[in-house]
Amino acid sequence: MDKIIFKQEGKIGYLTLNRPDKYNAFDKEMLGEFEEFIKARMYDNSVSVLIFDGGDAKGFCAGLDMQTLGPEIFAMQPADAYNAQVRLSRMMLGLRKIPQPVICCVHGAAAGIGFSLAMASDIRIMAENAKFSAAYINIGLGGADMASSYFLPRLIGSGRANEFLLTGNWLTAKEAMNLGFASRIVPKEKIIETATELAKVMASKNPLGLRMTKEAININIDVGSLEACLQMEDRNQMMLAFGMHVNQEKKE
């Protein structure tokens, strides 16, 4: 059975984690399938927007499978364990690098890697029972893992982010909305429908415009100056305008 399910409807792609009996925790096979998925989307112009969800599991994702992959990593030699850590963490970078905006639909618990996958997505839509935890610190590790120390302060500010990363406490859906962590909170049965409505609006736009907007947002989060931000935006807009002009000439 595939542990990652992908289907496509028009310009919208649907990515579903599929280990419901394990709360969608990542084992070695699931990690490999996710890596292949990211690789396949990197230059896939047939998909404009991705909707990412936890399927039929009780929660979105419980993080690392601590019955299989977790113990394997802890038993490895340092260099091998480091490679495994890098593979896991680069899933977050992969979600940011693919050109498609990612709408993450979270129901139930998103812990550890699950929390980070939600943060690495571009938009978050939550069910009323959604909750989030940087659970790494609860198993003897640090709360700064899988890009949590990068994403969370940028999403909700350092003051509250520090609290959640240092304690591993749960961030509830209500708190997440109040802190600006997510876009919307809806009943569980409405999350995919809500995400699809949003995705249809995005998919109706210029695909290259979507891609360049995502790239600009990601880069300008860390840009060193207003001028550098404006230079990127100006360059992108002129490239898009020129492209539209050329396409119009071809039609005529």
Coordinates of C-alpha atoms in Angstrom, one line a residue:
M1 CA 0.0 0.0 0.0
D2 CA 1.3 3.4 -0.9
K3 CA 2.1 5.5 2.1
I4 CA 1.7 8.8 0.1
I5 CA -1.3 9.1 -2.2
F6 CA -1.3 11.7 -5.0
K7 CA -4.1 12.4 -7.4
Q8 CA -4.8 15.3 -9.8
E9 CA -7.9 17.0 -10.8
G10 CA -7.3 19.6 -13.5
K11 CA -4.6 22.0 -12.3
I12 CA -5.1 21.0 -8.6
G13 CA -3.1 18.2 -7.0
Y14 CA -4.1 16.4 -3.8
L15 CA -1.4 14.9 -1.6
T16 CA -2.6 12.6 1.2
L17 CA -0.5 10.9 3.9
N18 CA -1.6 7.3 4.1
R19 CA -0.6 5.5 7.3
P20 CA -3.8 5.9 9.2
D21 CA -3.1 3.0 11.5
K22 CA 0.2 4.7 12.6
Y23 CA -1.2 8.3 12.8
N24 CA 0.7 9.1 9.6
A25 CA 4.0 8.8 11.4
F26 CA 7.0 8.7 9.0
D27 CA 8.9 5.5 8.5
K28 CA 11.7 4.9 6.0
E29 CA 9.3 3.9 3.1
M30 CA 7.1 6.9 3.7
L31 CA 10.1 9.2 3.7
G32 CA 11.3 7.8 0.4
E33 CA 7.9 8.2 -1.2
F34 CA 7.7 11.8 0.0
E35 CA 11.1 12.6 -1.5
E36 CA 10.0 11.1 -4.8
F37 CA 6.8 13.2 -4.7
I38 CA 8.8 16.4 -4.2
K39 CA 11.2 15.5 -7.0
A40 CA 8.3 14.8 -9.3
R41 CA 6.6 18.2 -8.6
M42 CA 9.7 20.3 -8.9
Y43 CA 9.3 20.7 -12.7
D44 CA 5.6 19.7 -13.0
N45 CA 3.8 22.4 -14.9
S46 CA 0.6 20.4 -15.0
V47 CA -0.1 21.1 -11.4
S48 CA -0.6 24.7 -10.2
V49 CA -1.7 24.3 -6.6
L50 CA -1.3 21.4 -4.1
I51 CA -3.7 20.5 -1.3
F52 CA -2.0 18.5 1.5
D53 CA -3.9 16.5 4.1
G54 CA -3.8 13.6 6.6
G55 CA -6.6 11.5 5.0
D56 CA -8.4 9.1 7.3
A57 CA -5.9 9.1 10.2
K58 CA -7.1 10.4 13.6
G59 CA -4.7 13.3 13.2
F60 CA -2.7 15.0 10.4
C61 CA 0.7 13.5 11.3
A62 CA 2.3 12.2 14.6
G63 CA 5.8 12.9 13.4
L64 CA 8.6 10.3 13.2
D65 CA 7.6 6.7 13.7
M66 CA 9.2 6.0 17.0
Q67 CA 8.7 2.2 16.7
T68 CA 10.7 1.8 13.5
L69 CA 12.7 4.7 12.0
G70 CA 13.3 6.5 15.3
P71 CA 15.2 3.6 17.0
E72 CA 17.0 2.9 13.7
I73 CA 18.4 6.4 13.6
F74 CA 19.4 6.4 17.3
A75 CA 21.3 3.1 16.7
M76 CA 23.2 4.4 13.6
Q77 CA 26.8 5.6 13.5
P78 CA 27.0 9.4 13.8
A79 CA 27.6 10.1 10.1
D80 CA 24.6 7.8 9.1
A81 CA 22.4 9.3 11.7
Y82 CA 23.2 12.8 10.4
N83 CA 22.3 11.7 6.9
A84 CA 19.0 10.4 8.1
Q85 CA 18.4 13.7 10.0
V86 CA 19.2 15.7 6.9
R87 CA 16.8 13.6 4.7
L88 CA 13.9 14.2 7.1
S89 CA 14.5 17.9 7.5
R90 CA 14.9 18.5 3.8
M91 CA 11.2 17.5 3.4
M92 CA 10.5 21.0 4.7
L93 CA 12.8 22.7 2.3
G94 CA 11.3 20.6 -0.5
L95 CA 7.8 22.0 0.2
R96 CA 9.2 25.5 0.0
K97 CA 11.2 24.8 -3.2
I98 CA 8.4 23.3 -5.3
P99 CA 6.7 25.9 -7.5
Q100 CA 3.2 25.0 -6.5
P101 CA 1.6 26.9 -3.5
V102 CA 0.8 24.2 -0.8
I103 CA -2.5 24.4 1.1
C104 CA -2.2 22.3 4.2
C105 CA -5.4 20.9 5.7
V106 CA -4.9 19.9 9.4
H107 CA -7.2 17.9 11.5
G108 CA -6.3 16.5 14.9
A109 CA -2.7 16.4 16.0
A110 CA 0.2 17.7 14.0
A111 CA 3.3 16.9 16.1
G112 CA 7.0 17.0 15.4
I113 CA 7.5 16.5 11.7
G114 CA 3.7 16.9 11.3
F115 CA 3.9 20.4 12.9
S116 CA 6.9 21.3 10.6
L117 CA 5.2 20.1 7.5
A118 CA 2.2 22.3 8.3
M119 CA 4.5 25.2 8.9
A120 CA 6.5 24.6 5.7
S121 CA 3.2 24.8 3.7
D122 CA 2.2 28.1 2.3
I123 CA -1.4 28.2 3.7
R124 CA -2.9 26.4 6.6
I125 CA -6.6 25.5 7.0
M126 CA -7.5 23.8 10.3
A127 CA -10.3 21.7 11.6
E128 CA -11.7 22.7 14.9
N129 CA -9.8 19.9 16.6
A130 CA -6.4 20.7 15.1
K131 CA -3.5 21.1 17.5
F132 CA 0.2 21.5 17.1
S133 CA 3.3 20.6 19.1
A134 CA 7.1 20.8 18.6
A135 CA 7.2 17.4 20.3
Y136 CA 10.9 16.9 19.7
I137 CA 11.7 18.4 23.1
N138 CA 9.3 15.9 24.8
I139 CA 11.5 12.9 23.8
G140 CA 14.7 14.4 25.1
L141 CA 15.8 16.3 22.0
G142 CA 15.6 20.1 21.4
G143 CA 12.5 21.9 20.4
A144 CA 14.4 23.5 17.5
D145 CA 14.1 20.8 14.9
M146 CA 12.8 20.2 11.3
A147 CA 12.9 24.0 10.7
S148 CA 10.6 24.8 13.7
S149 CA 13.0 27.5 14.9
Y150 CA 12.9 29.1 11.5
F151 CA 9.2 28.9 10.7
L152 CA 7.4 29.4 14.0
P153 CA 8.9 32.8 15.0
R154 CA 8.2 34.1 11.6
L155 CA 4.6 32.9 11.7
I156 CA 3.6 34.0 15.2
G157 CA 6.4 36.1 16.5
S158 CA 9.4 35.1 18.7
G159 CA 7.7 35.7 22.1
R160 CA 5.0 33.0 21.8
A161 CA 7.1 30.8 19.5
N162 CA 9.8 30.5 22.1
E163 CA 7.2 29.3 24.6
F164 CA 6.0 26.5 22.4
L165 CA 9.4 25.4 21.3
L166 CA 10.8 25.3 24.8
T167 CA 7.9 23.5 26.4
G168 CA 6.5 21.2 23.7
N169 CA 3.1 22.4 24.8
W170 CA 0.1 22.1 22.4
L171 CA -0.9 25.1 20.3
T172 CA -4.7 24.7 19.9
A173 CA -6.6 25.7 16.8
K174 CA -8.2 28.7 18.6
E175 CA -4.7 29.9 19.7
A176 CA -3.3 29.3 16.2
M177 CA -6.0 31.5 14.7
N178 CA -5.6 34.2 17.3
L179 CA -1.8 34.2 16.6
G180 CA -2.2 34.4 12.8
F181 CA -0.7 30.9 12.4
A182 CA -3.5 29.7 10.0
S183 CA -5.8 31.2 7.5
R184 CA -9.1 29.6 8.5
I185 CA -10.7 27.2 11.0
V186 CA -13.6 25.2 9.7
P187 CA -15.5 21.9 10.6
K188 CA -13.4 18.9 9.8
E189 CA -15.7 17.7 7.0
K190 CA -15.3 21.1 5.3
I191 CA -11.5 21.4 5.2
I192 CA -10.9 19.8 1.8
E193 CA -13.9 21.6 0.3
T194 CA -12.6 24.9 1.7
A195 CA -9.1 24.3 0.4
T196 CA -10.4 23.3 -3.0
E197 CA -12.4 26.5 -3.3
L198 CA -9.2 28.5 -2.5
A199 CA -7.1 26.3 -4.8
K200 CA -9.5 27.0 -7.7
V201 CA -9.1 30.7 -7.3
M202 CA -5.3 30.3 -7.4
A203 CA -5.4 27.9 -10.3
S204 CA -7.2 30.4 -12.4
K205 CA -4.2 32.8 -12.2
N206 CA -1.1 32.9 -14.4
P207 CA 0.8 29.7 -13.3
L208 CA 4.1 31.6 -13.7
G209 CA 2.7 34.4 -11.6
L210 CA 1.8 32.0 -8.8
R211 CA 5.3 30.5 -8.9
M212 CA 7.0 33.8 -8.8
T213 CA 4.8 35.0 -6.0
K214 CA 5.7 32.0 -3.9
E215 CA 9.4 32.4 -4.7
A216 CA 9.3 36.1 -3.8
I217 CA 7.5 35.5 -0.5
N218 CA 10.0 32.8 0.5
I219 CA 13.1 34.9 -0.4
N220 CA 11.8 38.2 1.0
I221 CA 11.1 36.6 4.4
D222 CA 14.9 36.9 4.9
V223 CA 15.7 39.8 2.5
G224 CA 18.3 42.2 3.8
S225 CA 16.6 45.4 2.7
L226 CA 13.5 47.0 1.2
E227 CA 15.5 47.8 -1.9
A228 CA 16.4 44.1 -2.4
C229 CA 12.7 43.2 -2.0
L230 CA 11.6 45.8 -4.5
Q231 CA 14.3 44.7 -7.0
M232 CA 13.0 41.1 -7.0
E233 CA 9.4 42.2 -7.3
D234 CA 10.1 44.6 -10.1
R235 CA 12.1 42.0 -12.0
N236 CA 9.4 39.4 -11.6
Q237 CA 6.6 41.8 -12.7
M238 CA 8.5 42.9 -15.8
M239 CA 9.3 39.2 -16.8
L240 CA 5.6 38.4 -16.4
A241 CA 4.4 41.5 -18.3
F242 CA 6.9 40.7 -21.1
G243 CA 5.7 37.1 -21.3
M244 CA 2.1 38.2 -21.6
H245 CA 3.0 40.7 -24.3
V246 CA 4.8 38.0 -26.3
N247 CA 1.9 35.6 -26.0
Q248 CA -0.5 38.2 -27.1
E249 CA 1.6 38.9 -30.2
K250 CA 1.7 35.2 -31.0
K251 CA -2.1 35.0 -30.8
E252 CA -2.4 38.0 -33.2

